[in-house]
Short mmCIF file of C-alpha atoms in Angstrom, two decimals:
data_model
loop_
_atom_site.label_atom_id
_atom_site.label_comp_id
_atom_site.label_asym_id
_atom_site.label_seq_id
_atom_site.Cartn_x
_atom_site.Cartn_y
_atom_site.Cartn_z
CA UNK A 1 76.78 86.79 114.13
CA UNK A 2 77.46 90.39 113.08
CA UNK A 3 81.06 89.82 112.42
CA UNK A 4 83.80 92.19 113.43
CA UNK A 5 82.41 95.67 113.75
CA UNK A 6 84.52 98.70 113.13
CA UNK A 7 83.67 102.32 113.67
CA UNK A 8 83.69 104.79 112.23
CA UNK A 9 83.82 103.60 108.56
CA UNK A 10 85.25 106.97 107.49
CA UNK A 11 87.12 109.61 109.41
CA UNK A 12 88.50 112.87 108.16
CA UNK A 13 90.51 115.03 110.61
CA UNK A 14 93.00 117.71 110.67
CA UNK A 15 96.63 117.22 111.20
CA UNK A 16 97.44 117.36 114.97
CA UNK A 17 94.11 116.03 116.12
CA UNK A 18 93.51 112.87 118.14
CA UNK A 19 91.91 110.00 116.26
CA UNK A 20 90.28 107.02 117.90
CA UNK A 21 89.33 103.90 115.92
CA UNK A 22 87.11 101.34 117.49
CA UNK A 23 86.65 97.58 117.09
CA UNK A 24 84.29 94.96 118.43
CA UNK A 25 85.53 91.40 117.72
CA UNK A 26 83.40 88.34 117.22
CA UNK A 27 82.12 86.99 120.53
CA UNK A 28 84.28 84.08 121.74
CA UNK A 29 87.28 85.10 119.61
CA UNK A 30 90.28 85.55 121.88
CA UNK A 31 92.83 87.11 119.53
CA UNK A 32 92.47 90.64 118.04
CA UNK A 33 94.63 92.22 115.30
CA UNK A 34 94.99 95.81 114.11
CA UNK A 35 96.23 96.21 110.42
CA UNK A 36 96.97 99.25 108.28
CA UNK A 37 96.62 99.12 104.57
CA UNK A 38 98.20 101.63 102.13
CA UNK A 39 99.09 101.42 98.46
CA UNK A 40 102.80 101.88 99.28
CA UNK A 41 103.17 99.38 102.11
CA UNK A 42 100.30 96.96 101.56
CA UNK A 43 98.89 95.31 104.66
CA UNK A 44 100.92 95.87 107.76
CA UNK A 45 100.30 94.28 111.23
CA UNK A 46 100.36 97.02 113.86
CA UNK A 47 99.56 95.09 117.05
CA UNK A 48 97.80 92.04 118.28
CA UNK A 49 96.11 90.98 121.52
CA UNK A 50 95.51 87.52 122.98
CA UNK A 51 92.99 87.37 125.79
CA UNK A 52 93.03 91.14 126.01
CA UNK A 53 96.86 91.31 126.51
CA UNK A 54 99.09 92.95 123.89
CA UNK A 55 101.36 90.19 122.59
CA UNK A 56 103.25 91.89 119.78
CA UNK A 57 103.26 95.70 119.13
CA UNK A 58 106.40 95.69 116.98
CA UNK A 59 104.49 97.05 113.98
CA UNK A 60 103.31 100.16 115.78
CA UNK A 61 104.96 102.83 113.75
CA UNK A 62 105.83 105.27 116.58
CA UNK A 63 104.74 106.61 120.00
CA UNK A 64 101.90 108.56 118.47
CA UNK A 65 100.12 105.28 118.06
CA UNK A 66 98.58 103.33 120.98
CA UNK A 67 96.07 100.49 121.33
CA UNK A 68 93.95 99.12 124.19
CA UNK A 69 91.76 96.20 124.77
CA UNK A 70 90.00 96.78 128.10
CA UNK A 71 87.81 93.79 127.72
CA UNK A 72 87.08 90.89 125.33
CA UNK A 73 84.50 92.78 123.30
CA UNK A 74 86.19 96.08 122.61
CA UNK A 75 89.48 97.50 121.43
CA UNK A 76 90.64 101.00 120.38
CA UNK A 77 93.50 102.24 118.21
CA UNK A 78 94.46 105.81 119.03
CA UNK A 79 96.68 108.23 117.10
CA UNK A 80 97.73 111.36 118.87
CA UNK A 81 98.70 113.62 117.22
CA UNK A 82 97.63 112.56 113.75
CA UNK A 83 99.71 113.32 110.64
CA UNK A 84 98.88 113.18 106.92
CA UNK A 85 101.09 110.17 106.52
CA UNK A 86 98.83 108.25 108.76
CA UNK A 87 96.06 108.37 106.10
CA UNK A 88 95.22 104.72 105.29
CA UNK A 89 92.52 102.06 105.80
CA UNK A 90 92.80 100.51 109.23
CA UNK A 91 91.41 96.99 109.62
CA UNK A 92 90.58 95.06 112.79
CA UNK A 93 90.46 91.34 112.71
CA UNK A 94 89.65 88.72 115.23
CA UNK A 95 90.42 84.99 115.59
CA UNK A 96 89.45 82.07 117.66
CA UNK A 97 93.11 81.59 118.43
CA UNK A 98 95.82 79.52 116.90
CA UNK A 99 97.28 79.89 113.54
CA UNK A 100 94.91 77.44 112.02
CA UNK A 101 91.74 79.43 112.46
CA UNK A 102 92.45 82.31 110.15
CA UNK A 103 91.03 85.72 110.81
CA UNK A 104 87.70 87.50 110.37
CA UNK A 105 88.22 90.99 109.18
CA UNK A 106 86.10 93.99 109.79
CA UNK A 107 85.08 96.39 107.01
CA UNK A 108 87.76 98.84 107.93
CA UNK A 109 88.08 102.48 108.72
CA UNK A 110 89.32 104.87 106.06
CA UNK A 111 91.30 107.62 107.78
CA UNK A 112 92.17 110.79 105.99
CA UNK A 113 94.34 113.37 107.79
CA UNK A 114 94.45 116.76 106.10
CA UNK B 1 111.12 82.77 109.47
CA UNK B 2 107.75 82.43 107.70
CA UNK B 3 107.25 84.31 104.53
CA UNK B 4 104.85 84.37 101.62
CA UNK B 5 105.49 85.49 98.07
CA UNK B 6 102.84 86.25 95.49
CA UNK B 7 104.86 86.77 92.36
CA UNK B 8 102.18 88.39 90.25
CA UNK B 9 101.19 91.88 91.22
CA UNK B 10 98.46 92.22 88.60
CA UNK B 11 96.68 89.69 86.39
CA UNK B 12 94.15 90.35 83.61
CA UNK B 13 91.89 87.63 82.29
CA UNK B 14 88.77 87.52 80.10
CA UNK B 15 85.51 86.48 81.65
CA UNK B 16 85.00 82.78 81.28
CA UNK B 17 88.67 82.10 81.23
CA UNK B 18 90.45 79.89 83.74
CA UNK B 19 92.52 81.47 86.55
CA UNK B 20 95.52 80.59 88.56
CA UNK B 21 97.09 82.80 91.14
CA UNK B 22 100.42 81.85 92.51
CA UNK B 23 101.61 81.61 96.13
CA UNK B 24 104.85 80.40 97.51
CA UNK B 25 105.61 80.11 101.13
CA UNK B 26 108.69 79.57 103.29
CA UNK B 27 108.18 77.69 106.56
CA UNK B 28 110.04 74.94 108.35
CA UNK B 29 107.09 72.79 109.43
CA UNK B 30 103.78 72.09 107.93
CA UNK B 31 102.07 75.47 107.37
CA UNK B 32 98.47 76.45 107.67
CA UNK B 33 97.70 78.28 104.42
CA UNK B 34 94.87 80.66 103.51
CA UNK B 35 93.52 82.61 100.56
CA UNK B 36 91.68 85.82 101.22
CA UNK B 37 89.77 88.15 98.76
CA UNK B 38 89.30 91.87 99.08
CA UNK B 39 86.81 93.61 96.96
CA UNK B 40 87.12 97.40 96.56
CA UNK B 41 86.21 99.24 99.74
CA UNK B 42 85.80 96.05 101.69
CA UNK B 43 87.67 94.04 104.28
CA UNK B 44 89.37 90.73 103.52
CA UNK B 45 87.09 87.73 103.26
CA UNK B 46 88.38 84.13 103.68
CA UNK B 47 88.10 82.05 100.50
CA UNK B 48 89.59 78.85 101.80
CA UNK B 49 92.17 77.26 104.04
CA UNK B 50 94.49 74.25 104.28
CA UNK B 51 95.59 72.57 107.55
CA UNK B 52 96.22 68.99 106.68
CA UNK B 53 94.81 66.03 104.78
CA UNK B 54 93.61 66.29 101.13
CA UNK B 55 95.94 68.62 99.37
CA UNK B 56 93.18 69.99 97.17
CA UNK B 57 90.78 72.23 99.12
CA UNK B 58 87.49 73.72 97.92
CA UNK B 59 86.47 77.28 98.98
CA UNK B 60 83.63 79.56 98.42
CA UNK B 61 82.72 81.21 95.08
CA UNK B 62 83.93 78.22 93.09
CA UNK B 63 87.61 78.60 94.01
CA UNK B 64 90.01 75.79 94.84
CA UNK B 65 93.63 75.59 95.90
CA UNK B 66 96.20 72.86 95.84
CA UNK B 67 98.93 72.46 98.45
CA UNK B 68 102.19 71.17 96.90
CA UNK B 69 104.77 70.55 99.58
CA UNK B 70 107.57 69.75 97.06
CA UNK B 71 107.13 73.19 95.45
CA UNK B 72 106.25 75.03 98.58
CA UNK B 73 103.21 76.41 96.78
CA UNK B 74 99.54 76.90 97.40
CA UNK B 75 98.05 78.21 94.15
CA UNK B 76 94.53 79.39 93.78
CA UNK B 77 92.42 78.30 90.81
CA UNK B 78 89.08 78.85 89.36
CA UNK B 79 87.87 77.07 86.05
CA UNK B 80 85.85 80.02 84.80
CA UNK B 81 86.15 83.53 86.04
CA UNK B 82 83.16 85.87 86.49
CA UNK B 83 83.42 89.63 86.19
CA UNK B 84 82.48 89.79 89.95
CA UNK B 85 85.76 87.95 90.79
CA UNK B 86 87.66 91.28 90.08
CA UNK B 87 89.35 91.99 93.41
CA UNK B 88 92.60 91.71 95.18
CA UNK B 89 93.68 88.24 96.44
CA UNK B 90 95.94 87.68 99.44
CA UNK B 91 97.75 84.42 100.31
CA UNK B 92 98.66 83.94 104.01
CA UNK B 93 100.56 81.37 106.07
CA UNK B 94 100.14 80.50 109.78
CA UNK B 95 101.34 77.95 112.24
CA UNK B 96 100.01 76.04 115.25
CA UNK B 97 102.27 77.82 117.66
CA UNK B 98 101.32 81.34 116.81
CA UNK B 99 98.22 83.49 116.29
CA UNK B 100 100.03 85.54 113.57
CA UNK B 101 99.38 85.20 109.92
CA UNK B 102 101.85 86.26 107.41
CA UNK B 103 100.31 87.91 104.42
CA UNK B 104 101.60 88.19 100.89
CA UNK B 105 101.61 91.45 99.00
CA UNK B 106 98.50 90.55 97.03
CA UNK B 107 97.60 89.96 93.43
CA UNK B 108 95.10 92.33 91.86
CA UNK B 109 92.77 90.58 89.38
CA UNK B 110 91.16 92.38 86.53
CA UNK B 111 88.38 90.72 84.53
CA UNK B 112 87.57 91.91 80.95
CA UNK B 113 84.10 91.09 79.60
#
């Protein structure tokens, strides 16, 4: 099993540009989570999906952020337009479902907006 | 509401010394408890988890944790720390009726030779 795969690993973009982060969860996992990690705020849950349906997006900071999960093997997190304060490491995690399974995290995407 | 507290932001130990990282949780029912480790530039890796049964659970890399219901704690321990254990450690709590895990703010471990 290749684990949770995120791309790209690093992204540098200019303010105002659109950024798309990608995630492939572990096959068979039915829950997918997007987190953002910064020094100031720590680990923040942005949104999570269950069976491809968004369940809780209360952590999405503002309308510039959107996430989709068109099928069980792919999800995207889009920021449009990007701002310097969006600079962070974005993690995707997947789970077999239920609070007792825990998550498997990807290696993250380090986003820098200049 | 569920919550997790990791009282120690930063801990420094000497290589070979014992280690205990504290975690306190707040949850009405029996929680599911987890410890994750994050090495620099990496994602979070699961160290161990507790669901039920034996309150002392063993994990990877020689770590163990003990669930103490009376103290609402799930402290992580290791008898002898190695320099490679330097990382950030996160405690998390979950439940059977939700997919969400609540993470603590993390404890950064520094190991001196």
